[in-house]
Tab-separated table of C-alpha atoms in Angstrom:
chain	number	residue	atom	x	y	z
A	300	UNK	CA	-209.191	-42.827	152.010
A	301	UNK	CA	-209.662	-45.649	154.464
A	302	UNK	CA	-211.884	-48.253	153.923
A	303	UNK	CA	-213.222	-47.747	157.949
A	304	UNK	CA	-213.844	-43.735	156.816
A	305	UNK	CA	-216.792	-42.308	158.535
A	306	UNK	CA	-219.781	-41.435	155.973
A	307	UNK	CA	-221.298	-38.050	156.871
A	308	UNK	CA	-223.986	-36.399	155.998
A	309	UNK	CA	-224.646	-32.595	156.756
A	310	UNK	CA	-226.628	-29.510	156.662
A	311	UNK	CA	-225.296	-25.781	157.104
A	312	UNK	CA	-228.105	-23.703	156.044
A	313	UNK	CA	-226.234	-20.699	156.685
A	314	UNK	CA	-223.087	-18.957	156.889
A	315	UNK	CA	-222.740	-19.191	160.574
A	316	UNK	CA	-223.567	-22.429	160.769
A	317	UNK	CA	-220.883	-23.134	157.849
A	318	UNK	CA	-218.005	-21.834	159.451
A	319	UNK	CA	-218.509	-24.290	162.723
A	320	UNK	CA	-219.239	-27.173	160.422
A	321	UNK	CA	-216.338	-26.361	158.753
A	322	UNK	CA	-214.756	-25.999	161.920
A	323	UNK	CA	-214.926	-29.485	163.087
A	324	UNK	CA	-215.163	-31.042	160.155
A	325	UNK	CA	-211.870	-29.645	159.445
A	326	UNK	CA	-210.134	-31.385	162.883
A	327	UNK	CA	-212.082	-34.524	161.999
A	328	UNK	CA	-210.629	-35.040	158.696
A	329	UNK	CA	-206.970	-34.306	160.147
A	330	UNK	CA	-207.589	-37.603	162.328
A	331	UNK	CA	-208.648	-39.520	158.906
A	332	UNK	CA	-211.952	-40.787	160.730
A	333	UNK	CA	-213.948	-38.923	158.071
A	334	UNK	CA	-214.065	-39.517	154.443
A	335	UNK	CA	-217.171	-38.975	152.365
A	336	UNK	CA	-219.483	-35.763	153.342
A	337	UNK	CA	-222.733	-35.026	151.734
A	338	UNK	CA	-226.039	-32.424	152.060
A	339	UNK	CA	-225.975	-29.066	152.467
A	340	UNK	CA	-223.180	-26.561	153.092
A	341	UNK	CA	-221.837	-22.933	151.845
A	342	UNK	CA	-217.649	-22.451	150.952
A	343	UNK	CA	-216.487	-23.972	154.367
A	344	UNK	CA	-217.366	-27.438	154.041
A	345	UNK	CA	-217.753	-27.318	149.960
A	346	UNK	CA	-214.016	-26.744	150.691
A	347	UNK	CA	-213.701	-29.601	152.348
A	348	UNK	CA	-215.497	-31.805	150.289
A	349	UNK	CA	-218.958	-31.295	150.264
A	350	UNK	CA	-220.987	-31.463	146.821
A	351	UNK	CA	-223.515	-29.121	148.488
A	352	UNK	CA	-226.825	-30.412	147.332
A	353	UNK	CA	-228.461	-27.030	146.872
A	354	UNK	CA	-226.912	-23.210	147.305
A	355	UNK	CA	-226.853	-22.892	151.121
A	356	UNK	CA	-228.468	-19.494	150.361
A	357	UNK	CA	-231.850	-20.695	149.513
A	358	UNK	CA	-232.045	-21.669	153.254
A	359	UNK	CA	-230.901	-18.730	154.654
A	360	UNK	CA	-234.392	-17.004	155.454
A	361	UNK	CA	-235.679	-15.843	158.927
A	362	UNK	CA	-239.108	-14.480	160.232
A	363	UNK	CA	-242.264	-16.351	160.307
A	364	UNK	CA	-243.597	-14.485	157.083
A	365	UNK	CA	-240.345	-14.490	155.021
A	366	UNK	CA	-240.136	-18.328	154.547
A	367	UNK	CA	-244.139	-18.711	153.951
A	368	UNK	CA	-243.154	-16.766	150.467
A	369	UNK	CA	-240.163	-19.623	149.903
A	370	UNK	CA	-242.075	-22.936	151.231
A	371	UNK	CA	-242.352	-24.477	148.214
A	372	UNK	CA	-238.686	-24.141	147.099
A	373	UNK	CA	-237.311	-25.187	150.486
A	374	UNK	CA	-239.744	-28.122	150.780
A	375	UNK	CA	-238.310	-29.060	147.662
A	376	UNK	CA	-235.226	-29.329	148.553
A	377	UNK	CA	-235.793	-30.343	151.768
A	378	UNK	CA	-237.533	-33.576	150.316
A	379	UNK	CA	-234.231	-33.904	148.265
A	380	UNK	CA	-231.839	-33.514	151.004
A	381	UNK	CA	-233.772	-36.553	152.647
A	382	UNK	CA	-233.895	-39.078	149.739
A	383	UNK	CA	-230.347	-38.425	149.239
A	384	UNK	CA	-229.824	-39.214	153.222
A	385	UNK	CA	-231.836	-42.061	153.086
A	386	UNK	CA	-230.319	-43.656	149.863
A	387	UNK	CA	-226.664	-43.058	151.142
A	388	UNK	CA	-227.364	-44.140	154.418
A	389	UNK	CA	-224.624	-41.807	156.529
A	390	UNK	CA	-223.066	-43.411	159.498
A	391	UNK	CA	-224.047	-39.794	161.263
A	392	UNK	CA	-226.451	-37.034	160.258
A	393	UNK	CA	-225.255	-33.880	161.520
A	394	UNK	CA	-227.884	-30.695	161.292
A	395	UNK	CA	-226.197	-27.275	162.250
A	396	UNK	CA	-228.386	-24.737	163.350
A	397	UNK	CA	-231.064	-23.622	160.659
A	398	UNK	CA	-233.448	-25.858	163.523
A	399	UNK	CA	-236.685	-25.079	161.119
A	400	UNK	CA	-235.257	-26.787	158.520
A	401	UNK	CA	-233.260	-29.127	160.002
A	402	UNK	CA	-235.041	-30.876	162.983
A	403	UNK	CA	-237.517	-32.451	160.056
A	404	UNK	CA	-234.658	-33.776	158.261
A	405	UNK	CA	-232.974	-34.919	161.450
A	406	UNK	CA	-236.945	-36.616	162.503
A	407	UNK	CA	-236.910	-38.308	159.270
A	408	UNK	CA	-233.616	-39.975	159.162
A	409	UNK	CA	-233.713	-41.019	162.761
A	410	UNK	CA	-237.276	-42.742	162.270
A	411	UNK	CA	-235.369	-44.593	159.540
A	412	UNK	CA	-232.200	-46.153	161.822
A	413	UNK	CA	-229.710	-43.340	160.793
A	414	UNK	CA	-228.006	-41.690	163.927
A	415	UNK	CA	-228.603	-37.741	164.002
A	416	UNK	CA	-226.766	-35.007	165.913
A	417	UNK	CA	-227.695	-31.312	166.266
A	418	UNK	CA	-225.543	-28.922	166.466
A	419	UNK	CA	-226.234	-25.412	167.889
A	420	UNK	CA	-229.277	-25.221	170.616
A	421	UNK	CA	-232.291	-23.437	168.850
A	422	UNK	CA	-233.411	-20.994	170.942
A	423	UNK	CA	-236.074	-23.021	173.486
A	424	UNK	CA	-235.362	-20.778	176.015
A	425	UNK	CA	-236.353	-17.825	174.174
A	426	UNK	CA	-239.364	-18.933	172.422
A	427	UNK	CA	-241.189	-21.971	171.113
A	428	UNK	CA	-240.245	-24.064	174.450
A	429	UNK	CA	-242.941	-26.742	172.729
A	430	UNK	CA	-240.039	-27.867	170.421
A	431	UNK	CA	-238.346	-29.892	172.884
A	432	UNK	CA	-240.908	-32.463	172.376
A	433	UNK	CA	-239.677	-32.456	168.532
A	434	UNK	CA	-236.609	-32.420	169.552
A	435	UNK	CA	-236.742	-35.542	171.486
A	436	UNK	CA	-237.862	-37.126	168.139
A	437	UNK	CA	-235.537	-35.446	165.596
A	438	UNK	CA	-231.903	-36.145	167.718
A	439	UNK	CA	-229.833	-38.549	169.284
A	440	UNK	CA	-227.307	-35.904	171.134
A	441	UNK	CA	-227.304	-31.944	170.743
A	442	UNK	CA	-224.505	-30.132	170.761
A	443	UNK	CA	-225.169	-26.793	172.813
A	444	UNK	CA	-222.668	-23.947	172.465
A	445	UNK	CA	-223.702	-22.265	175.920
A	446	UNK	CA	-223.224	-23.851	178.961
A	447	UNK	CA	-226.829	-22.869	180.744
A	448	UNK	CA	-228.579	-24.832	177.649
A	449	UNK	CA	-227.415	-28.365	178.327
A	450	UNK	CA	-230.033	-28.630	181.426
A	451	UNK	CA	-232.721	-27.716	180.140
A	452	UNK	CA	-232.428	-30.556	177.403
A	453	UNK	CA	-231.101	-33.614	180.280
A	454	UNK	CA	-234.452	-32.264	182.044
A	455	UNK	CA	-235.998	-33.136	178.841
A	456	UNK	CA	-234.545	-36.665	178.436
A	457	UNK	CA	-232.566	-35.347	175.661
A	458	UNK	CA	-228.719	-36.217	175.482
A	459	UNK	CA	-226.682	-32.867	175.724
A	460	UNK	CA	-223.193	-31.569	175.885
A	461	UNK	CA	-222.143	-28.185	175.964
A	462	UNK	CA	-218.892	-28.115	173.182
A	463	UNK	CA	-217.905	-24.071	173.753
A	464	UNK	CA	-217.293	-21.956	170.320
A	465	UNK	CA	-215.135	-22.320	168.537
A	466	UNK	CA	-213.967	-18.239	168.490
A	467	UNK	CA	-212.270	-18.568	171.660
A	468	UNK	CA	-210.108	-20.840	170.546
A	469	UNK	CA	-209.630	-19.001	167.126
A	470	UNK	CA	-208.881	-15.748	169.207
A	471	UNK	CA	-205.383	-17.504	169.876
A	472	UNK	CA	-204.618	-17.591	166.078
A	473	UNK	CA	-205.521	-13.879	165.264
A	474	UNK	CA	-203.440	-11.280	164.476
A	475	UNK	CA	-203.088	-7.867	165.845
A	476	UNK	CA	-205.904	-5.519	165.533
A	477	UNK	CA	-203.543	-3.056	163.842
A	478	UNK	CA	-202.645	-5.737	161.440
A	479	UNK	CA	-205.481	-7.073	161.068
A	480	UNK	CA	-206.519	-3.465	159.820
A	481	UNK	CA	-203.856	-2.801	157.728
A	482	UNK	CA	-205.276	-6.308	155.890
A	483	UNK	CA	-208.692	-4.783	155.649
A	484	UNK	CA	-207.346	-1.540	154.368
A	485	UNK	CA	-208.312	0.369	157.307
A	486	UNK	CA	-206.898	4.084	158.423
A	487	UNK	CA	-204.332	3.389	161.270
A	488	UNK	CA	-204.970	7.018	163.097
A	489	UNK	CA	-208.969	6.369	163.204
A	490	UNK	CA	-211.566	5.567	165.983
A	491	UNK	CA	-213.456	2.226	163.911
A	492	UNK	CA	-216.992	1.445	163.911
A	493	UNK	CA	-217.947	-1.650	162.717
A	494	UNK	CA	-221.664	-2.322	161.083
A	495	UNK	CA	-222.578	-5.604	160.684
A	496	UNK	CA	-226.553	-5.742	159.211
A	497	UNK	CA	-225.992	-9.340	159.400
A	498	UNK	CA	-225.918	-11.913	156.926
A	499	UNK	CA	-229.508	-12.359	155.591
A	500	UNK	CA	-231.025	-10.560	152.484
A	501	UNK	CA	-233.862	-9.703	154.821
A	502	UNK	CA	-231.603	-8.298	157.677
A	503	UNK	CA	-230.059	-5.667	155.219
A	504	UNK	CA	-232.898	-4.815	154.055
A	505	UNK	CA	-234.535	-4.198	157.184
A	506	UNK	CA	-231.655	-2.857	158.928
A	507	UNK	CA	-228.733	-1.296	156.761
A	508	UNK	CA	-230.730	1.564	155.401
A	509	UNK	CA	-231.611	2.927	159.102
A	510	UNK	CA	-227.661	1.990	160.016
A	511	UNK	CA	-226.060	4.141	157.373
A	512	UNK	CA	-228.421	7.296	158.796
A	513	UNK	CA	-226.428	6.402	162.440
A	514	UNK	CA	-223.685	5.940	160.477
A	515	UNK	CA	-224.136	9.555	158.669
A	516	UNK	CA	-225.231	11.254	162.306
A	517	UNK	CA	-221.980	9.671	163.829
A	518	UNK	CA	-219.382	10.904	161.168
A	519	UNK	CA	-220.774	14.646	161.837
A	520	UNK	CA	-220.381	14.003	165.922
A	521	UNK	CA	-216.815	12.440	165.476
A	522	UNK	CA	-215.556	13.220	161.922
A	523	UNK	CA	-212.261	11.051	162.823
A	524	UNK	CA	-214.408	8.190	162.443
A	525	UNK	CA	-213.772	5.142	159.816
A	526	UNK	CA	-216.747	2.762	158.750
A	527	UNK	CA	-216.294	-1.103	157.947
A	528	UNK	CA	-218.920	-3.028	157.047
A	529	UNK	CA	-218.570	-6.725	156.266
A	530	UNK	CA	-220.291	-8.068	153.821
A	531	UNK	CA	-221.388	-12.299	154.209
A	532	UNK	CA	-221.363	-12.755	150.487
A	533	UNK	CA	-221.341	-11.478	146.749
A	534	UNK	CA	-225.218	-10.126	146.858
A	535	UNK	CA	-225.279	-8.568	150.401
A	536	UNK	CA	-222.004	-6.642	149.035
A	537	UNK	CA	-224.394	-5.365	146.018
A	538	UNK	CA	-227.423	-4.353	148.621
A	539	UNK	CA	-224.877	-3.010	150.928
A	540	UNK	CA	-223.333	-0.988	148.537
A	541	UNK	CA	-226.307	0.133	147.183
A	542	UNK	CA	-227.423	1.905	150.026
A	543	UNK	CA	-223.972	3.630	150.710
A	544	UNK	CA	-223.482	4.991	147.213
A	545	UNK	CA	-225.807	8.327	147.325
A	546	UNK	CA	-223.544	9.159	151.125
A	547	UNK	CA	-220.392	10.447	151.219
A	548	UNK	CA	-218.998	8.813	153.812
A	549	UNK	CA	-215.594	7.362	155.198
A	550	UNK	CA	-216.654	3.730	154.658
A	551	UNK	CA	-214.946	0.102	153.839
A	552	UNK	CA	-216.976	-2.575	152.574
A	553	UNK	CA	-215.254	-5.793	153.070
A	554	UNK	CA	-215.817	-9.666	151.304
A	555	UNK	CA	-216.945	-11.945	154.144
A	556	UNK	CA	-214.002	-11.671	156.761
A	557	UNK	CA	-217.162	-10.866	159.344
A	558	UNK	CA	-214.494	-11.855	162.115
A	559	UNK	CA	-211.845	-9.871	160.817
A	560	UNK	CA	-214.132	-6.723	160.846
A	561	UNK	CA	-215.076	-6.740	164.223
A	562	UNK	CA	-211.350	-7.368	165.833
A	563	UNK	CA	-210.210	-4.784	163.679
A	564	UNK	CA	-213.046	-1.986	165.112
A	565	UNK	CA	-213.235	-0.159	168.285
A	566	UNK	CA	-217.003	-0.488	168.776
A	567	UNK	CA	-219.475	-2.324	166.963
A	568	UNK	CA	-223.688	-1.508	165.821
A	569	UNK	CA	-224.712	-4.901	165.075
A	570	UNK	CA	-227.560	-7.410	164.524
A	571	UNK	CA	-229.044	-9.380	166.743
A	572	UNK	CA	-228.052	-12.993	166.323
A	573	UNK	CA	-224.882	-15.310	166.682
A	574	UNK	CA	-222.165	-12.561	165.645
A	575	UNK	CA	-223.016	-10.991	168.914
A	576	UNK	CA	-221.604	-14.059	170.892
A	577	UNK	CA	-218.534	-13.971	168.630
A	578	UNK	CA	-218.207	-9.458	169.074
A	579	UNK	CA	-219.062	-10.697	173.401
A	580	UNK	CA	-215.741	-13.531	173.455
A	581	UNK	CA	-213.766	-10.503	170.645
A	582	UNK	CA	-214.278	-8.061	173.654
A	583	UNK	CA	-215.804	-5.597	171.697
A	584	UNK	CA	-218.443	-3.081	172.830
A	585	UNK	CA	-221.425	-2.959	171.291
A	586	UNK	CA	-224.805	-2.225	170.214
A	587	UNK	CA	-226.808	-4.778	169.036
A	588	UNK	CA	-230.037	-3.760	166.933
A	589	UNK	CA	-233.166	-5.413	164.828
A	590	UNK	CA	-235.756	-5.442	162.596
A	591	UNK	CA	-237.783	-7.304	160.903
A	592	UNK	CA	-240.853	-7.576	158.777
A	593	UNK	CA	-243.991	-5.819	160.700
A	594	UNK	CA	-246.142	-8.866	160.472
A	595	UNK	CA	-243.142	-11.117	161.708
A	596	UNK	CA	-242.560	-8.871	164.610
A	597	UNK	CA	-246.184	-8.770	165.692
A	598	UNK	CA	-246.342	-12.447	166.397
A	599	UNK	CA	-242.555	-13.022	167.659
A	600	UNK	CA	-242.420	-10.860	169.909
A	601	UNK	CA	-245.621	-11.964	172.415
A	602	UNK	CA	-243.881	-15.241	171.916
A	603	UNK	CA	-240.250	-14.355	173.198
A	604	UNK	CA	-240.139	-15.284	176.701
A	605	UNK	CA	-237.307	-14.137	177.773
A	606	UNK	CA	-236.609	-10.101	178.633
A	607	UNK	CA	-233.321	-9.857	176.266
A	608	UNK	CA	-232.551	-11.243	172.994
A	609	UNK	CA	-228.492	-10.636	172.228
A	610	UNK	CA	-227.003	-13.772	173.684
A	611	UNK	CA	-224.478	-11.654	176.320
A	612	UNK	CA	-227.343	-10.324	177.701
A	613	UNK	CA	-228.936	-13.733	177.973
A	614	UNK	CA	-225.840	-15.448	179.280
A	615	UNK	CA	-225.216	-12.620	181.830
A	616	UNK	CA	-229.006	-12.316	182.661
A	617	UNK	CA	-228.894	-8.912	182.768
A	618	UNK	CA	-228.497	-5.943	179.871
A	619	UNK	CA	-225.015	-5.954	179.227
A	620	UNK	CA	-224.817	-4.431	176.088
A	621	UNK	CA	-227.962	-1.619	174.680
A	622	UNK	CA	-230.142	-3.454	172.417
A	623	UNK	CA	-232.756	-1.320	170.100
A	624	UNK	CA	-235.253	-3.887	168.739
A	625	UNK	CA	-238.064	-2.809	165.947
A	626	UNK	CA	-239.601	0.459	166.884
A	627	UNK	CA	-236.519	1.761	168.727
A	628	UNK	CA	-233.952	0.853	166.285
A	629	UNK	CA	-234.287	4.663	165.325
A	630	UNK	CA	-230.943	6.176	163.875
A	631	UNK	CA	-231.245	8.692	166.648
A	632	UNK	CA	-231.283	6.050	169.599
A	633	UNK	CA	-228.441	3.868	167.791
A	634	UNK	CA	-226.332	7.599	167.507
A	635	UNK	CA	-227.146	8.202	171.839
A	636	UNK	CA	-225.218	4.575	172.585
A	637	UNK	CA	-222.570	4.529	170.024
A	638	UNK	CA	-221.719	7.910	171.492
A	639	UNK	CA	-221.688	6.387	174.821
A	640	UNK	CA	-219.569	3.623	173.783
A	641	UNK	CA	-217.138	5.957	172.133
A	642	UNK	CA	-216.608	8.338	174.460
A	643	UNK	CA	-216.324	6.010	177.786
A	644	UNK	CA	-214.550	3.129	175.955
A	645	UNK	CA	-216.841	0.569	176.789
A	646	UNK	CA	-215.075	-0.574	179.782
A	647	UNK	CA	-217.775	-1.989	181.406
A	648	UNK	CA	-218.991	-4.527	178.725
A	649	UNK	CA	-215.755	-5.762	178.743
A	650	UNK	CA	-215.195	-6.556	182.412
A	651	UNK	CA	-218.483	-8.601	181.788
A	652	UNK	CA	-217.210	-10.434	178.937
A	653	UNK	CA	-214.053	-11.467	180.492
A	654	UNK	CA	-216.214	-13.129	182.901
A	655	UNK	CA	-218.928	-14.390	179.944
A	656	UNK	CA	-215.904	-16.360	178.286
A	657	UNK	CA	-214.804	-17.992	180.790
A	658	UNK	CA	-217.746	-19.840	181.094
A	659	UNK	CA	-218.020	-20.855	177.258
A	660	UNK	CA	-214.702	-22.500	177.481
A	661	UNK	CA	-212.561	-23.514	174.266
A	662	UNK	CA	-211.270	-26.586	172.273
A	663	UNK	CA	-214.863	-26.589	170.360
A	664	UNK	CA	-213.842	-28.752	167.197
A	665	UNK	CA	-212.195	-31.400	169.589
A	666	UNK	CA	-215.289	-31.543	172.408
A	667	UNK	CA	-217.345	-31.698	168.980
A	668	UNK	CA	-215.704	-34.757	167.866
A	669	UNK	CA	-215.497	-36.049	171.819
A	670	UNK	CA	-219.277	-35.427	171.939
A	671	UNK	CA	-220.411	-37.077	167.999
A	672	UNK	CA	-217.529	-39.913	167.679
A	673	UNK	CA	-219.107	-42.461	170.199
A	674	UNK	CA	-222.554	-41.913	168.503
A	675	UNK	CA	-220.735	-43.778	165.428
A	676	UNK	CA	-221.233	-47.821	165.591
A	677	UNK	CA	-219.052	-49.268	162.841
């Protein structure tokens, strides 16, 4: 390791957020800039040399109520993660989404001379627009993966790039969707339906037991249907499999290999949230659905400001793809647009995310390291 190595410190606090820290941390290594990493990270980055501080699960909560019930634990180790910062004194702090947790980290450090980066746009012009003024505070540069975001935060005063996702350039590395099903151990002859509850304990919960009724109303519509359900890790295989044991239905649960899942499928019923950016540059039609905990709900949505919430939708500014959100994310309504999907193809979401892509752009590790190497003062 070179004597001139980079020292970085980092924070995934959840598996999407892992995957592009692994991402460019992966490219950065290969140009021997980087040597020591340490913080917070899940089997991407741990794989590249991260002593993860604290299981990146602990973090991965979402709601307003759901993390009141775990603010003691994740102050602790938030406290942690900053005395460790501020004792190794990183040339570069780099928080990747998980914004709640990580902007106060990021404030922290950068009140105390350490250089901080963001990395994925929280959602300000969603909800919460007030955090841009905490955002000034917390980061040095953020690193936006849509294109529309990076305004918003120069009309801010905030340094901001857009750096694309990383997907489209992974797209160029995948293998056939036939082989990529024969991998998963998935019927050749079949029509697939990918369900992805999402990643969370608290999204399966809320959302798997209401997808395997659509998924049990489907398979009586189109009996030449096949199920695969990914699932993000060891425990949300357990729930998951939990709630398909007492059905009888033609069903693979796969380990992780989220990406893998959706290439390999036809259509998709999915939750809300970042894998619907990566099922919009996959092509796939979909149906993206949510819940969450009623008390949650009540106060998020009067503060949503914007009239969609799956990111095609918000990039094309118009309803793209169905979404069913609390109330209507009824088996019944899920059953009306996957039968849509399935019997016209999906054609027209498609056209639309050819268009979508383009925008996005690739090479996302290498406009990462473009974007976060000149921040770096040696």
């Amino acid at each position: 390791m070179s004597a001139s190595s980079l020292r970085l410190g980092i924070c995934a606090g959840e598996a999407s957020g892992d995957i592009l820290a692994g991402s460019v941390l992966s490219a950065w290594q290969e140009t021997g800039a980087v040597g020591e990493i340490t913080g917070i990270g899940g089997p991407q980055t741990v794989a590249l040399g991260l002593q993860s501080l604290a299981p990146m699960e602990r973090l991965a909560v979402m709601g307003l109520v759901e993390p009141l019930k775990r603010l003691p634990e994740l102050l602790r180790i938030r406290r942690r993660l900053i005395a460790q910062q501020l004792d190794w004194q990183p040339d570069l702090f780099l928080g990747v989404d998980s914004p709640d947790f990580n902007l106060p980290v990021e404030r922290r450090l950068r009140a105390s001379g350490i250089t901080t980066a963001h990395l994925v746009s929280p959602s300000v012009w969603a909800w919460r627009s007030g955090r841009i003024r905490s955002i000034r505070q917390s980061v040095d540069k953020m690193l936006c993966l849509l294109p529309f975001e990076v305004d918003i935060y120069k009309q801010a005063g905030i340094d901001a790039v857009c750096v694309g996702h990383p997907l489209v350039d992974d797209l160029k590395r995948l293998a056939p969707a036939d082989a990529v099903r024969q991998q998963l151990g998935l019927p050749l002859g079949k029509t697939i339906v990918g369900i992805l509850p999402g990643s969370r304990e608290s999204e399966v919960r809320n959302l798997m037991p209401v997808f395997v009724d659509a998924m049990a109303k489907l398979q009586c519509r189109y009996p030449a249907l096949h199920f695969v359900v990914p699932a993000a890790n060891a425990q949300r295989g357990e729930q998951i499999h939990t709630l398909l044991e007492r059905r009888e239905l033609p069903v693979t649960v796969v380990s992780g290999q989220g990406r893998e899942a959706m290439h390999a499928s036809d259509v998709l019923l999915i939750a809300s949230g970042t894998a619907t950016l990566e099922a919009m540059l996959l092509r796939k039609p979909m149906v993206i659905a949510y819940r969450m905990a009623a008390a949650s709900w009540a106060v998020l949505s009067r503060m949503v400001k914007t009239p969609h919430v799956g990111l095609p939708n918000i990039l094309a500014g118009q309803l793209v793809a169905p979404e069913l959100l609390q109330h209507e994310a009824t088996a019944a309504r899920m059953v009306h647009e996957l039968s849509y999907l399935l019997d016209s193809g999906g054609a027209h979401q498609v056209a639309e995310f050819d268009l979508l892509a383009e925008q996005i752009g690739g090479d996302f590790a290498q406009r990462c390291i473009d974007a976060l190497a000149p921040m770096v003062h040696r």
